[in-house]
Amino acid sequence: MRFCSVICEYNPFHLGHAYHLRAAREASGADYVLCLMSGALTQRGAFARHDKWLRARAALENGADVVLELPARFACAPAPDFAGGGVALLAALGVVTHLSFGCEPSAAASLFKSESPDFSAALQRSLADGLPYPRARALAAEQLAEIPADLLAQPNAALALEYLQALPETLVPVPIARRGSGYHDASLSALSSATAVRAA
């Protein structure tokens, strides 16, 4: 039996999220889709636009079979702890077989998983220059893998890389390419971003 999981906020739930749930089920061949969703607080430390019950109901009406709450300890944490905490909880359930996430540059994952000596040296140089860790890591990837740092700095990309680093061998990654508007795109479209939906 296959359980595909999604770590999410759904702040608010929109058509891009519905697309992701459908695509995750299809790509993984899952019998069930489980969402591990933040409660009242989001990763940016703000209150979610809608309460967790409404957001969970939207997920259940659009393809999820069960929604569990991601504890605030992880829901409000930086990307490594958000991803690592969520993955650890999913693995501890003992039934989850897949983790699906939206992403842009999945090709960069192997670089971060192995962290070659050249990568580590480039990362340390950027950190010594006073850059924050996500930016330093993106610049190291740009130098060594010719992956644009701006692409790696996008929220979906940063989380995708953290998920891939945190995944145990027992969980299969199921990356789903983002469709529609970019994360920070504030214009409304058929697949608007959560940023645009909140602004509207």
CSV table of C-alpha atoms in Angstrom, one decimal:
chain,number,residue,atom,x,y,z
A,1,MET,CA,0.0,0.0,0.0
A,2,ARG,CA,1.4,3.4,-0.9
A,3,PHE,CA,0.9,6.6,1.2
A,4,CYS,CA,2.1,9.7,-0.5
A,5,SER,CA,2.6,12.7,1.9
A,6,VAL,CA,2.7,16.4,1.4
A,7,ILE,CA,4.1,18.9,3.9
A,8,CYS,CA,2.1,22.1,3.5
A,9,GLU,CA,0.6,25.3,4.8
A,10,TYR,CA,-2.2,26.0,2.3
A,11,ASN,CA,-2.3,29.7,3.2
A,12,PRO,CA,-4.8,29.8,1.5
A,13,PHE,CA,-5.5,26.6,-0.4
A,14,HIS,CA,-5.7,27.4,-4.2
A,15,LEU,CA,-5.9,25.7,-7.6
A,16,GLY,CA,-2.1,25.1,-7.7
A,17,HIS,CA,-2.4,23.1,-4.5
A,18,ALA,CA,-5.3,21.1,-5.9
A,19,TYR,CA,-3.1,20.4,-9.0
A,20,HIS,CA,-0.2,19.3,-6.8
A,21,LEU,CA,-2.4,16.8,-4.8
A,22,ARG,CA,-3.7,15.3,-8.1
A,23,ALA,CA,-0.2,15.1,-9.6
A,24,ALA,CA,1.3,13.7,-6.4
A,25,ARG,CA,-1.2,10.8,-6.3
A,26,GLU,CA,-0.8,10.1,-10.0
A,27,ALA,CA,3.1,10.3,-10.0
A,28,SER,CA,3.4,8.1,-6.9
A,29,GLY,CA,0.7,5.7,-7.7
A,30,ALA,CA,-0.5,6.3,-4.1
A,31,ASP,CA,-3.5,4.6,-2.6
A,32,TYR,CA,-3.8,7.5,-0.1
A,33,VAL,CA,-2.5,11.0,0.1
A,34,LEU,CA,-1.6,12.4,3.6
A,35,CYS,CA,-1.1,16.1,4.2
A,36,LEU,CA,1.0,17.3,7.1
A,37,MET,CA,-0.2,20.9,7.4
A,38,SER,CA,0.8,23.8,9.7
A,39,GLY,CA,-1.8,24.9,12.2
A,40,ALA,CA,-2.5,28.5,13.1
A,41,LEU,CA,1.0,29.8,12.4
A,42,THR,CA,3.0,29.8,9.2
A,43,GLN,CA,6.7,29.3,8.4
A,44,ARG,CA,7.0,33.1,8.2
A,45,GLY,CA,5.8,33.4,11.8
A,46,ALA,CA,2.4,35.0,10.8
A,47,PHE,CA,-1.0,33.7,11.5
A,48,ALA,CA,-2.6,31.8,8.6
A,49,ARG,CA,-5.2,33.6,6.7
A,50,HIS,CA,-7.8,31.0,7.5
A,51,ASP,CA,-8.1,28.6,10.4
A,52,LYS,CA,-6.7,25.1,10.1
A,53,TRP,CA,-10.1,23.4,10.0
A,54,LEU,CA,-11.1,25.3,6.8
A,55,ARG,CA,-7.7,24.7,5.2
A,56,ALA,CA,-7.9,21.0,6.1
A,57,ARG,CA,-11.4,20.7,4.7
A,58,ALA,CA,-10.2,22.3,1.4
A,59,ALA,CA,-7.4,19.8,1.2
A,60,LEU,CA,-9.8,16.9,1.9
A,61,GLU,CA,-12.2,18.2,-0.8
A,62,ASN,CA,-9.4,18.4,-3.3
A,63,GLY,CA,-7.6,15.1,-3.1
A,64,ALA,CA,-6.2,14.5,0.3
A,65,ASP,CA,-7.4,11.5,2.3
A,66,VAL,CA,-6.1,12.6,5.7
A,67,VAL,CA,-4.7,15.9,7.2
A,68,LEU,CA,-2.5,15.9,10.2
A,69,GLU,CA,-1.1,19.0,12.0
A,70,LEU,CA,2.6,19.9,11.7
A,71,PRO,CA,3.5,21.1,15.2
A,72,ALA,CA,4.3,24.8,15.6
A,73,ARG,CA,7.9,23.9,16.6
A,74,PHE,CA,8.5,22.9,13.0
A,75,ALA,CA,5.8,25.0,11.2
A,76,CYS,CA,7.4,28.2,12.3
A,77,ALA,CA,11.0,27.1,11.8
A,78,PRO,CA,13.6,27.9,9.1
A,79,ALA,CA,13.6,25.7,6.0
A,80,PRO,CA,16.0,23.0,7.3
A,81,ASP,CA,14.0,22.5,10.5
A,82,PHE,CA,10.6,22.8,8.8
A,83,ALA,CA,11.6,20.1,6.3
A,84,GLY,CA,13.6,18.0,8.7
A,85,GLY,CA,10.9,18.0,11.4
A,86,GLY,CA,8.1,17.2,8.9
A,87,VAL,CA,10.1,14.4,7.3
A,88,ALA,CA,11.0,12.9,10.7
A,89,LEU,CA,7.3,12.9,11.7
A,90,LEU,CA,6.2,11.3,8.5
A,91,ALA,CA,8.8,8.6,8.7
A,92,ALA,CA,7.9,7.9,12.4
A,93,LEU,CA,4.3,7.2,11.3
A,94,GLY,CA,5.6,4.0,9.7
A,95,VAL,CA,3.1,4.0,6.8
A,96,VAL,CA,4.3,6.8,4.6
A,97,THR,CA,6.1,5.6,1.5
A,98,HIS,CA,6.5,8.8,-0.6
A,99,LEU,CA,7.0,12.6,-0.1
A,100,SER,CA,5.8,14.9,-2.8
A,101,PHE,CA,6.8,18.6,-3.0
A,102,GLY,CA,6.7,21.3,-5.6
A,103,CYS,CA,10.1,22.4,-7.0
A,104,GLU,CA,12.0,24.1,-9.7
A,105,PRO,CA,15.6,22.8,-9.7
A,106,SER,CA,15.5,19.2,-8.6
A,107,ALA,CA,18.7,18.6,-10.6
A,108,ALA,CA,20.6,20.4,-7.8
A,109,ALA,CA,19.7,17.9,-5.1
A,110,SER,CA,22.5,15.4,-5.7
A,111,LEU,CA,25.0,18.2,-5.2
A,112,PHE,CA,23.7,19.2,-1.8
A,113,LYS,CA,23.3,15.6,-0.7
A,114,SER,CA,26.9,14.7,-1.3
A,115,GLU,CA,28.4,18.1,-0.5
A,116,SER,CA,31.8,17.6,-2.2
A,117,PRO,CA,34.9,19.2,-0.8
A,118,ASP,CA,34.7,21.8,-3.6
A,119,PHE,CA,31.1,22.6,-2.7
A,120,SER,CA,31.9,22.8,1.0
A,121,ALA,CA,34.8,25.2,0.3
A,122,ALA,CA,32.7,27.5,-1.8
A,123,LEU,CA,30.0,27.4,0.8
A,124,GLN,CA,32.4,28.3,3.6
A,125,ARG,CA,33.9,31.2,1.5
A,126,SER,CA,30.4,32.7,1.1
A,127,LEU,CA,29.5,32.3,4.8
A,128,ALA,CA,32.9,33.9,5.7
A,129,ASP,CA,31.8,36.9,3.6
A,130,GLY,CA,28.8,37.3,5.9
A,131,LEU,CA,26.1,35.9,3.6
A,132,PRO,CA,23.1,34.0,5.1
A,133,TYR,CA,23.2,30.3,4.7
A,134,PRO,CA,20.5,29.9,2.0
A,135,ARG,CA,22.2,32.5,-0.2
A,136,ALA,CA,25.7,31.1,0.5
A,137,ARG,CA,24.5,27.6,-0.5
A,138,ALA,CA,22.8,29.0,-3.7
A,139,LEU,CA,25.9,30.8,-4.7
A,140,ALA,CA,28.1,27.7,-4.2
A,141,ALA,CA,25.7,25.7,-6.4
A,142,GLU,CA,25.8,28.4,-9.0
A,143,GLN,CA,29.6,28.3,-9.1
A,144,LEU,CA,29.9,24.5,-9.2
A,145,ALA,CA,26.8,23.3,-11.0
A,146,GLU,CA,26.0,26.4,-13.1
A,147,ILE,CA,22.5,26.5,-11.5
A,148,PRO,CA,21.3,30.1,-11.2
A,149,ALA,CA,21.4,31.2,-7.6
A,150,ASP,CA,18.2,33.2,-8.0
A,151,LEU,CA,16.4,30.0,-9.0
A,152,LEU,CA,17.8,28.2,-5.9
A,153,ALA,CA,16.8,31.1,-3.6
A,154,GLN,CA,13.1,30.6,-4.5
A,155,PRO,CA,11.0,29.2,-1.5
A,156,ASN,CA,9.9,26.0,-3.3
A,157,ALA,CA,13.5,25.3,-4.5
A,158,ALA,CA,14.9,25.9,-1.0
A,159,LEU,CA,12.3,23.5,0.6
A,160,ALA,CA,12.8,20.9,-2.1
A,161,LEU,CA,16.5,20.7,-1.4
A,162,GLU,CA,15.9,20.5,2.3
A,163,TYR,CA,13.3,17.7,1.8
A,164,LEU,CA,15.8,15.8,-0.3
A,165,GLN,CA,18.5,16.1,2.3
A,166,ALA,CA,16.2,15.0,5.1
A,167,LEU,CA,14.6,12.0,3.4
A,168,PRO,CA,15.5,8.6,4.7
A,169,GLU,CA,16.0,5.8,2.2
A,170,THR,CA,12.5,4.5,3.1
A,171,LEU,CA,10.7,7.5,1.6
A,172,VAL,CA,10.6,8.0,-2.2
A,173,PRO,CA,10.8,11.7,-3.3
A,174,VAL,CA,8.1,12.8,-5.8
A,175,PRO,CA,9.0,16.2,-7.1
A,176,ILE,CA,6.2,18.0,-9.0
A,177,ALA,CA,7.2,20.9,-11.3
A,178,ARG,CA,5.5,24.1,-10.3
A,179,ARG,CA,2.9,25.3,-12.8
A,180,GLY,CA,1.3,28.7,-13.2
A,181,SER,CA,2.5,31.8,-11.3
A,182,GLY,CA,5.7,32.1,-9.4
A,183,TYR,CA,5.7,32.1,-5.6
A,184,HIS,CA,6.0,35.9,-5.3
A,185,ASP,CA,3.8,36.7,-8.4
A,186,ALA,CA,1.0,39.0,-7.2
A,187,SER,CA,-1.0,38.9,-10.4
A,188,LEU,CA,-4.2,36.8,-10.6
A,189,SER,CA,-4.3,34.0,-13.2
A,190,ALA,CA,-5.7,30.5,-13.7
A,191,LEU,CA,-3.1,29.1,-11.3
A,192,SER,CA,-2.3,32.1,-9.1
A,193,SER,CA,0.2,31.9,-6.3
A,194,ALA,CA,-0.9,32.1,-2.6
A,195,THR,CA,0.7,35.6,-2.5
A,196,ALA,CA,-1.7,36.7,-5.2
A,197,VAL,CA,-4.7,35.0,-3.6
A,198,ARG,CA,-3.9,36.6,-0.2
A,199,ALA,CA,-3.5,40.1,-1.8
A,200,ALA,CA,-6.8,39.7,-3.7
